[in-house]
Amino acid sequence: MFPRQSEEILKDKRRMRWACRRGMLELDVLFAPFVEEAYDELNEEQQQVFRRLLTCDDPDLFSWFMGHAKCPDPELAEMVALMLRRVKV
């Protein structure tokens, strides 16, 4: 049996996987791999920003990630930039 903390981490990861299922394929291919490969490496503050990013509307996310618009929130904009940097590596 997993310790309580590990159970919470697994639940959080499952929630993130589910929230990453977006209505646009372009977003799915950004979010799903990020959660699998990078989410655990984020500090708690970055994880909170990422969770907040997931609450944004798909059209806004699409515009930010495709460079059609700049995210007005500096924390979210930094998370978008971090995710884009990871994709380009």
PDB file of N, CA and C in Angstrom:
ATOM      1  N   MET A   1       0.833  -1.194   0.000  1.00  0.00           N
ATOM      2  CA  MET A   1       0.000   0.000   0.000  1.00  0.00           C
ATOM      3  C   MET A   1       0.873   1.251   0.000  1.00  0.00           C
ATOM      4  N   PHE A   2       0.487   2.239  -0.795  1.00  0.00           N
ATOM      5  CA  PHE A   2       1.228   3.481  -0.876  1.00  0.00           C
ATOM      6  C   PHE A   2       0.994   4.331   0.373  1.00  0.00           C
ATOM      7  N   PRO A   3       1.993   5.070   0.803  1.00  0.00           N
ATOM      8  CA  PRO A   3       1.759   6.038   1.886  1.00  0.00           C
ATOM      9  C   PRO A   3       0.765   7.091   1.417  1.00  0.00           C
ATOM     10  N   ARG A   4       0.156   7.769   2.336  1.00  0.00           N
ATOM     11  CA  ARG A   4      -0.880   8.768   2.038  1.00  0.00           C
ATOM     12  C   ARG A   4      -0.379   9.808   1.035  1.00  0.00           C
ATOM     13  N   GLN A   5       0.829  10.302   1.231  1.00  0.00           N
ATOM     14  CA  GLN A   5       1.363  11.321   0.343  1.00  0.00           C
ATOM     15  C   GLN A   5       1.455  10.792  -1.086  1.00  0.00           C
ATOM     16  N   SER A   6       1.899   9.581  -1.254  1.00  0.00           N
ATOM     17  CA  SER A   6       2.007   8.996  -2.588  1.00  0.00           C
ATOM     18  C   SER A   6       0.640   8.850  -3.242  1.00  0.00           C
ATOM     19  N   GLU A   7      -0.366   8.498  -2.459  1.00  0.00           N
ATOM     20  CA  GLU A   7      -1.723   8.398  -2.998  1.00  0.00           C
ATOM     21  C   GLU A   7      -2.194   9.745  -3.520  1.00  0.00           C
ATOM     22  N   GLU A   8      -1.911  10.803  -2.779  1.00  0.00           N
ATOM     23  CA  GLU A   8      -2.310  12.146  -3.209  1.00  0.00           C
ATOM     24  C   GLU A   8      -1.571  12.555  -4.480  1.00  0.00           C
ATOM     25  N   ILE A   9      -0.298  12.204  -4.582  1.00  0.00           N
ATOM     26  CA  ILE A   9       0.475  12.517  -5.775  1.00  0.00           C
ATOM     27  C   ILE A   9      -0.113  11.798  -6.980  1.00  0.00           C
ATOM     28  N   LEU A  10      -0.472  10.528  -6.818  1.00  0.00           N
ATOM     29  CA  LEU A  10      -1.073   9.765  -7.910  1.00  0.00           C
ATOM     30  C   LEU A  10      -2.421  10.337  -8.317  1.00  0.00           C
ATOM     31  N   LYS A  11      -3.232  10.741  -7.349  1.00  0.00           N
ATOM     32  CA  LYS A  11      -4.527  11.355  -7.650  1.00  0.00           C
ATOM     33  C   LYS A  11      -4.329  12.650  -8.427  1.00  0.00           C
ATOM     34  N   ASP A  12      -3.369  13.451  -7.978  1.00  0.00           N
ATOM     35  CA  ASP A  12      -3.095  14.716  -8.637  1.00  0.00           C
ATOM     36  C   ASP A  12      -2.675  14.478 -10.080  1.00  0.00           C
ATOM     37  N   LYS A  13      -1.832  13.498 -10.291  1.00  0.00           N
ATOM     38  CA  LYS A  13      -1.358  13.181 -11.648  1.00  0.00           C
ATOM     39  C   LYS A  13      -2.520  12.721 -12.533  1.00  0.00           C
ATOM     40  N   ARG A  14      -3.414  11.918 -11.986  1.00  0.00           N
ATOM     41  CA  ARG A  14      -4.589  11.480 -12.757  1.00  0.00           C
ATOM     42  C   ARG A  14      -5.470  12.668 -13.127  1.00  0.00           C
ATOM     43  N   ARG A  15      -5.649  13.583 -12.185  1.00  0.00           N
ATOM     44  CA  ARG A  15      -6.447  14.787 -12.468  1.00  0.00           C
ATOM     45  C   ARG A  15      -5.799  15.615 -13.573  1.00  0.00           C
ATOM     46  N   MET A  16      -4.482  15.730 -13.513  1.00  0.00           N
ATOM     47  CA  MET A  16      -3.770  16.503 -14.534  1.00  0.00           C
ATOM     48  C   MET A  16      -3.906  15.842 -15.906  1.00  0.00           C
ATOM     49  N   ARG A  17      -3.781  14.526 -15.954  1.00  0.00           N
ATOM     50  CA  ARG A  17      -3.941  13.825 -17.234  1.00  0.00           C
ATOM     51  C   ARG A  17      -5.329  14.087 -17.822  1.00  0.00           C
ATOM     52  N   TRP A  18      -6.337  14.009 -16.972  1.00  0.00           N
ATOM     53  CA  TRP A  18      -7.705  14.222 -17.438  1.00  0.00           C
ATOM     54  C   TRP A  18      -7.892  15.660 -17.903  1.00  0.00           C
ATOM     55  N   ALA A  19      -7.387  16.618 -17.156  1.00  0.00           N
ATOM     56  CA  ALA A  19      -7.541  18.031 -17.508  1.00  0.00           C
ATOM     57  C   ALA A  19      -6.782  18.391 -18.776  1.00  0.00           C
ATOM     58  N   CYS A  20      -5.775  17.617 -19.114  1.00  0.00           N
ATOM     59  CA  CYS A  20      -4.985  17.875 -20.322  1.00  0.00           C
ATOM     60  C   CYS A  20      -5.690  17.414 -21.584  1.00  0.00           C
ATOM     61  N   ARG A  21      -6.759  16.689 -21.448  1.00  0.00           N
ATOM     62  CA  ARG A  21      -7.543  16.271 -22.615  1.00  0.00           C
ATOM     63  C   ARG A  21      -8.376  17.465 -23.050  1.00  0.00           C
ATOM     64  N   ARG A  22      -7.917  18.142 -24.080  1.00  0.00           N
ATOM     65  CA  ARG A  22      -8.545  19.367 -24.528  1.00  0.00           C
ATOM     66  C   ARG A  22      -9.430  19.087 -25.738  1.00  0.00           C
ATOM     67  N   GLY A  23     -10.048  20.115 -26.257  1.00  0.00           N
ATOM     68  CA  GLY A  23     -10.890  19.967 -27.438  1.00  0.00           C
ATOM     69  C   GLY A  23     -10.146  20.139 -28.741  1.00  0.00           C
ATOM     70  N   MET A  24      -8.849  20.435 -28.651  1.00  0.00           N
ATOM     71  CA  MET A  24      -8.045  20.661 -29.859  1.00  0.00           C
ATOM     72  C   MET A  24      -6.826  19.755 -29.831  1.00  0.00           C
ATOM     73  N   LEU A  25      -6.594  19.078 -30.926  1.00  0.00           N
ATOM     74  CA  LEU A  25      -5.437  18.198 -31.022  1.00  0.00           C
ATOM     75  C   LEU A  25      -4.137  18.953 -30.775  1.00  0.00           C
ATOM     76  N   GLU A  26      -4.045  20.185 -31.276  1.00  0.00           N
ATOM     77  CA  GLU A  26      -2.836  20.986 -31.112  1.00  0.00           C
ATOM     78  C   GLU A  26      -2.498  21.188 -29.634  1.00  0.00           C
ATOM     79  N   LEU A  27      -3.511  21.325 -28.805  1.00  0.00           N
ATOM     80  CA  LEU A  27      -3.284  21.484 -27.366  1.00  0.00           C
ATOM     81  C   LEU A  27      -3.006  20.144 -26.702  1.00  0.00           C
ATOM     82  N   ASP A  28      -3.696  19.108 -27.143  1.00  0.00           N
ATOM     83  CA  ASP A  28      -3.463  17.770 -26.585  1.00  0.00           C
ATOM     84  C   ASP A  28      -2.001  17.358 -26.724  1.00  0.00           C
ATOM     85  N   VAL A  29      -1.411  17.634 -27.888  1.00  0.00           N
ATOM     86  CA  VAL A  29      -0.028  17.204 -28.114  1.00  0.00           C
ATOM     87  C   VAL A  29       0.973  18.041 -27.334  1.00  0.00           C
ATOM     88  N   LEU A  30       0.554  19.169 -26.808  1.00  0.00           N
ATOM     89  CA  LEU A  30       1.410  19.965 -25.930  1.00  0.00           C
ATOM     90  C   LEU A  30       1.238  19.567 -24.468  1.00  0.00           C
ATOM     91  N   PHE A  31      -0.003  19.471 -24.030  1.00  0.00           N
ATOM     92  CA  PHE A  31      -0.273  19.264 -22.619  1.00  0.00           C
ATOM     93  C   PHE A  31       0.011  17.847 -22.130  1.00  0.00           C
ATOM     94  N   ALA A  32      -0.459  16.849 -22.856  1.00  0.00           N
ATOM     95  CA  ALA A  32      -0.310  15.464 -22.375  1.00  0.00           C
ATOM     96  C   ALA A  32       1.154  15.069 -22.176  1.00  0.00           C
ATOM     97  N   PRO A  33       2.030  15.298 -23.155  1.00  0.00           N
ATOM     98  CA  PRO A  33       3.436  14.941 -22.927  1.00  0.00           C
ATOM     99  C   PRO A  33       4.073  15.758 -21.792  1.00  0.00           C
ATOM    100  N   PHE A  34       3.658  17.023 -21.674  1.00  0.00           N
ATOM    101  CA  PHE A  34       4.222  17.858 -20.613  1.00  0.00           C
ATOM    102  C   PHE A  34       3.900  17.275 -19.243  1.00  0.00           C
ATOM    103  N   VAL A  35       2.668  16.843 -19.051  1.00  0.00           N
ATOM    104  CA  VAL A  35       2.287  16.261 -17.760  1.00  0.00           C
ATOM    105  C   VAL A  35       3.079  14.988 -17.493  1.00  0.00           C
ATOM    106  N   GLU A  36       3.234  14.169 -18.508  1.00  0.00           N
ATOM    107  CA  GLU A  36       3.952  12.903 -18.333  1.00  0.00           C
ATOM    108  C   GLU A  36       5.445  13.100 -18.098  1.00  0.00           C
ATOM    109  N   GLU A  37       6.036  14.060 -18.784  1.00  0.00           N
ATOM    110  CA  GLU A  37       7.490  14.188 -18.781  1.00  0.00           C
ATOM    111  C   GLU A  37       8.032  15.292 -17.892  1.00  0.00           C
ATOM    112  N   ALA A  38       7.243  16.309 -17.581  1.00  0.00           N
ATOM    113  CA  ALA A  38       7.806  17.476 -16.892  1.00  0.00           C
ATOM    114  C   ALA A  38       7.067  17.912 -15.634  1.00  0.00           C
ATOM    115  N   TYR A  39       5.809  17.557 -15.497  1.00  0.00           N
ATOM    116  CA  TYR A  39       5.011  18.061 -14.373  1.00  0.00           C
ATOM    117  C   TYR A  39       5.647  17.747 -13.022  1.00  0.00           C
ATOM    118  N   ASP A  40       6.163  16.544 -12.872  1.00  0.00           N
ATOM    119  CA  ASP A  40       6.756  16.139 -11.591  1.00  0.00           C
ATOM    120  C   ASP A  40       8.009  16.932 -11.253  1.00  0.00           C
ATOM    121  N   GLU A  41       8.652  17.505 -12.258  1.00  0.00           N
ATOM    122  CA  GLU A  41       9.867  18.286 -12.035  1.00  0.00           C
ATOM    123  C   GLU A  41       9.573  19.722 -11.604  1.00  0.00           C
ATOM    124  N   LEU A  42       8.335  20.157 -11.767  1.00  0.00           N
ATOM    125  CA  LEU A  42       7.963  21.521 -11.384  1.00  0.00           C
ATOM    126  C   LEU A  42       7.909  21.650  -9.878  1.00  0.00           C
ATOM    127  N   ASN A  43       8.248  22.836  -9.373  1.00  0.00           N
ATOM    128  CA  ASN A  43       8.060  23.069  -7.934  1.00  0.00           C
ATOM    129  C   ASN A  43       6.574  23.332  -7.683  1.00  0.00           C
ATOM    130  N   GLU A  44       6.189  23.404  -6.434  1.00  0.00           N
ATOM    131  CA  GLU A  44       4.771  23.533  -6.073  1.00  0.00           C
ATOM    132  C   GLU A  44       4.142  24.783  -6.694  1.00  0.00           C
ATOM    133  N   GLU A  45       4.864  25.883  -6.690  1.00  0.00           N
ATOM    134  CA  GLU A  45       4.339  27.123  -7.264  1.00  0.00           C
ATOM    135  C   GLU A  45       4.098  26.964  -8.765  1.00  0.00           C
ATOM    136  N   GLN A  46       5.039  26.344  -9.469  1.00  0.00           N
ATOM    137  CA  GLN A  46       4.878  26.111 -10.901  1.00  0.00           C
ATOM    138  C   GLN A  46       3.727  25.156 -11.178  1.00  0.00           C
ATOM    139  N   GLN A  47       3.559  24.143 -10.334  1.00  0.00           N
ATOM    140  CA  GLN A  47       2.444  23.220 -10.505  1.00  0.00           C
ATOM    141  C   GLN A  47       1.116  23.952 -10.345  1.00  0.00           C
ATOM    142  N   GLN A  48       1.051  24.885  -9.402  1.00  0.00           N
ATOM    143  CA  GLN A  48      -0.172  25.657  -9.221  1.00  0.00           C
ATOM    144  C   GLN A  48      -0.458  26.520 -10.449  1.00  0.00           C
ATOM    145  N   VAL A  49       0.589  27.116 -11.015  1.00  0.00           N
ATOM    146  CA  VAL A  49       0.418  27.929 -12.218  1.00  0.00           C
ATOM    147  C   VAL A  49      -0.048  27.037 -13.379  1.00  0.00           C
ATOM    148  N   PHE A  50       0.537  25.857 -13.504  1.00  0.00           N
ATOM    149  CA  PHE A  50       0.127  24.933 -14.559  1.00  0.00           C
ATOM    150  C   PHE A  50      -1.343  24.548 -14.394  1.00  0.00           C
ATOM    151  N   ARG A  51      -1.754  24.239 -13.164  1.00  0.00           N
ATOM    152  CA  ARG A  51      -3.164  23.892 -12.924  1.00  0.00           C
ATOM    153  C   ARG A  51      -4.076  25.071 -13.289  1.00  0.00           C
ATOM    154  N   ARG A  52      -3.620  26.275 -13.004  1.00  0.00           N
ATOM    155  CA  ARG A  52      -4.397  27.459 -13.369  1.00  0.00           C
ATOM    156  C   ARG A  52      -4.469  27.609 -14.887  1.00  0.00           C
ATOM    157  N   LEU A  53      -3.372  27.305 -15.568  1.00  0.00           N
ATOM    158  CA  LEU A  53      -3.358  27.359 -17.031  1.00  0.00           C
ATOM    159  C   LEU A  53      -4.409  26.413 -17.619  1.00  0.00           C
ATOM    160  N   LEU A  54      -4.569  25.268 -16.989  1.00  0.00           N
ATOM    161  CA  LEU A  54      -5.541  24.289 -17.475  1.00  0.00           C
ATOM    162  C   LEU A  54      -6.991  24.764 -17.352  1.00  0.00           C
ATOM    163  N   THR A  55      -7.234  25.799 -16.572  1.00  0.00           N
ATOM    164  CA  THR A  55      -8.592  26.327 -16.427  1.00  0.00           C
ATOM    165  C   THR A  55      -8.927  27.345 -17.513  1.00  0.00           C
ATOM    166  N   CYS A  56      -7.942  27.713 -18.308  1.00  0.00           N
ATOM    167  CA  CYS A  56      -8.161  28.704 -19.370  1.00  0.00           C
ATOM    168  C   CYS A  56      -8.920  28.069 -20.535  1.00  0.00           C
ATOM    169  N   ASP A  57      -9.578  28.917 -21.288  1.00  0.00           N
ATOM    170  CA  ASP A  57     -10.343  28.464 -22.448  1.00  0.00           C
ATOM    171  C   ASP A  57      -9.410  28.027 -23.575  1.00  0.00           C
ATOM    172  N   ASP A  58      -9.828  27.000 -24.302  1.00  0.00           N
ATOM    173  CA  ASP A  58      -9.022  26.468 -25.392  1.00  0.00           C
ATOM    174  C   ASP A  58      -8.657  27.518 -26.449  1.00  0.00           C
ATOM    175  N   PRO A  59      -9.575  28.374 -26.874  1.00  0.00           N
ATOM    176  CA  PRO A  59      -9.176  29.371 -27.884  1.00  0.00           C
ATOM    177  C   PRO A  59      -8.054  30.299 -27.393  1.00  0.00           C
ATOM    178  N   ASP A  60      -8.099  30.676 -26.117  1.00  0.00           N
ATOM    179  CA  ASP A  60      -7.030  31.504 -25.559  1.00  0.00           C
ATOM    180  C   ASP A  60      -5.716  30.731 -25.536  1.00  0.00           C
ATOM    181  N   LEU A  61      -5.775  29.490 -25.040  1.00  0.00           N
ATOM    182  CA  LEU A  61      -4.566  28.661 -24.994  1.00  0.00           C
ATOM    183  C   LEU A  61      -3.975  28.493 -26.389  1.00  0.00           C
ATOM    184  N   PHE A  62      -4.811  28.206 -27.346  1.00  0.00           N
ATOM    185  CA  PHE A  62      -4.351  28.027 -28.720  1.00  0.00           C
ATOM    186  C   PHE A  62      -3.630  29.284 -29.211  1.00  0.00           C
ATOM    187  N   SER A  63      -4.228  30.440 -28.980  1.00  0.00           N
ATOM    188  CA  SER A  63      -3.620  31.704 -29.413  1.00  0.00           C
ATOM    189  C   SER A  63      -2.272  31.936 -28.748  1.00  0.00           C
ATOM    190  N   TRP A  64      -2.186  31.636 -27.453  1.00  0.00           N
ATOM    191  CA  TRP A  64      -0.925  31.847 -26.727  1.00  0.00           C
ATOM    192  C   TRP A  64       0.162  30.896 -27.209  1.00  0.00           C
ATOM    193  N   PHE A  65      -0.185  29.634 -27.361  1.00  0.00           N
ATOM    194  CA  PHE A  65       0.813  28.643 -27.745  1.00  0.00           C
ATOM    195  C   PHE A  65       1.240  28.782 -29.204  1.00  0.00           C
ATOM    196  N   MET A  66       0.351  29.249 -30.048  1.00  0.00           N
ATOM    197  CA  MET A  66       0.689  29.409 -31.458  1.00  0.00           C
ATOM    198  C   MET A  66       1.308  30.776 -31.748  1.00  0.00           C
ATOM    199  N   GLY A  67       1.383  31.620 -30.733  1.00  0.00           N
ATOM    200  CA  GLY A  67       2.005  32.930 -30.896  1.00  0.00           C
ATOM    201  C   GLY A  67       1.124  33.970 -31.556  1.00  0.00           C
ATOM    202  N   HIS A  68      -0.174  33.714 -31.613  1.00  0.00           N
ATOM    203  CA  HIS A  68      -1.105  34.673 -32.209  1.00  0.00           C
ATOM    204  C   HIS A  68      -1.461  35.793 -31.248  1.00  0.00           C
ATOM    205  N   ALA A  69      -1.292  35.544 -29.961  1.00  0.00           N
ATOM    206  CA  ALA A  69      -1.590  36.542 -28.927  1.00  0.00           C
ATOM    207  C   ALA A  69      -0.658  36.308 -27.751  1.00  0.00           C
ATOM    208  N   LYS A  70      -0.473  37.369 -26.955  1.00  0.00           N
ATOM    209  CA  LYS A  70       0.365  37.258 -25.760  1.00  0.00           C
ATOM    210  C   LYS A  70      -0.547  37.099 -24.556  1.00  0.00           C
ATOM    211  N   CYS A  71      -0.225  36.153 -23.716  1.00  0.00           N
ATOM    212  CA  CYS A  71      -1.006  35.934 -22.500  1.00  0.00           C
ATOM    213  C   CYS A  71      -0.854  37.159 -21.587  1.00  0.00           C
ATOM    214  N   PRO A  72      -1.957  37.722 -21.117  1.00  0.00           N
ATOM    215  CA  PRO A  72      -1.876  38.925 -20.275  1.00  0.00           C
ATOM    216  C   PRO A  72      -1.389  38.652 -18.851  1.00  0.00           C
ATOM    217  N   ASP A  73      -1.431  37.412 -18.407  1.00  0.00           N
ATOM    218  CA  ASP A  73      -1.005  37.065 -17.056  1.00  0.00           C
ATOM    219  C   ASP A  73       0.469  36.636 -17.103  1.00  0.00           C
ATOM    220  N   PRO A  74       1.354  37.345 -16.413  1.00  0.00           N
ATOM    221  CA  PRO A  74       2.787  37.029 -16.489  1.00  0.00           C
ATOM    222  C   PRO A  74       3.146  35.612 -16.037  1.00  0.00           C
ATOM    223  N   GLU A  75       2.489  35.109 -15.011  1.00  0.00           N
ATOM    224  CA  GLU A  75       2.784  33.742 -14.550  1.00  0.00           C
ATOM    225  C   GLU A  75       2.377  32.712 -15.597  1.00  0.00           C
ATOM    226  N   LEU A  76       1.191  32.889 -16.154  1.00  0.00           N
ATOM    227  CA  LEU A  76       0.731  31.964 -17.189  1.00  0.00           C
ATOM    228  C   LEU A  76       1.592  32.083 -18.437  1.00  0.00           C
ATOM    229  N   ALA A  77       1.986  33.306 -18.777  1.00  0.00           N
ATOM    230  CA  ALA A  77       2.841  33.512 -19.951  1.00  0.00           C
ATOM    231  C   ALA A  77       4.174  32.793 -19.774  1.00  0.00           C
ATOM    232  N   GLU A  78       4.718  32.816 -18.565  1.00  0.00           N
ATOM    233  CA  GLU A  78       5.981  32.115 -18.302  1.00  0.00           C
ATOM    234  C   GLU A  78       5.798  30.601 -18.412  1.00  0.00           C
ATOM    235  N   MET A  79       4.655  30.094 -17.970  1.00  0.00           N
ATOM    236  CA  MET A  79       4.396  28.658 -18.088  1.00  0.00           C
ATOM    237  C   MET A  79       4.261  28.265 -19.554  1.00  0.00           C
ATOM    238  N   VAL A  80       3.589  29.076 -20.335  1.00  0.00           N
ATOM    239  CA  VAL A  80       3.473  28.827 -21.774  1.00  0.00           C
ATOM    240  C   VAL A  80       4.867  28.781 -22.387  1.00  0.00           C
ATOM    241  N   ALA A  81       5.698  29.760 -22.036  1.00  0.00           N
ATOM    242  CA  ALA A  81       7.069  29.807 -22.572  1.00  0.00           C
ATOM    243  C   ALA A  81       7.868  28.575 -22.143  1.00  0.00           C
ATOM    244  N   LEU A  82       7.725  28.170 -20.892  1.00  0.00           N
ATOM    245  CA  LEU A  82       8.431  26.979 -20.401  1.00  0.00           C
ATOM    246  C   LEU A  82       8.006  25.742 -21.174  1.00  0.00           C
ATOM    247  N   MET A  83       6.720  25.605 -21.399  1.00  0.00           N
ATOM    248  CA  MET A  83       6.221  24.448 -22.136  1.00  0.00           C
ATOM    249  C   MET A  83       6.715  24.460 -23.589  1.00  0.00           C
ATOM    250  N   LEU A  84       6.716  25.618 -24.200  1.00  0.00           N
ATOM    251  CA  LEU A  84       7.188  25.717 -25.583  1.00  0.00           C
ATOM    252  C   LEU A  84       8.685  25.413 -25.680  1.00  0.00           C
ATOM    253  N   ARG A  85       9.457  25.849 -24.687  1.00  0.00           N
ATOM    254  CA  ARG A  85      10.886  25.539 -24.676  1.00  0.00           C
ATOM    255  C   ARG A  85      11.117  24.033 -24.597  1.00  0.00           C
ATOM    256  N   ARG A  86      10.330  23.351 -23.803  1.00  0.00           N
ATOM    257  CA  ARG A  86      10.479  21.900 -23.659  1.00  0.00           C
ATOM    258  C   ARG A  86      10.121  21.173 -24.948  1.00  0.00           C
ATOM    259  N   VAL A  87       9.155  21.689 -25.677  1.00  0.00           N
ATOM    260  CA  VAL A  87       8.754  21.050 -26.927  1.00  0.00           C
ATOM    261  C   VAL A  87       9.866  21.189 -27.964  1.00  0.00           C
ATOM    262  N   LYS A  88      10.553  22.314 -27.959  1.00  0.00           N
ATOM    263  CA  LYS A  88      11.586  22.580 -28.960  1.00  0.00           C
ATOM    264  C   LYS A  88      12.886  21.836 -28.687  1.00  0.00           C
ATOM    265  N   VAL A  89      13.063  21.327 -27.491  1.00  0.00           N
ATOM    266  CA  VAL A  89      14.313  20.632 -27.147  1.00  0.00           C
ATOM    267  C   VAL A  89      14.392  19.289 -27.838  1.00  0.00           C
TER     268      VAL A  89
END
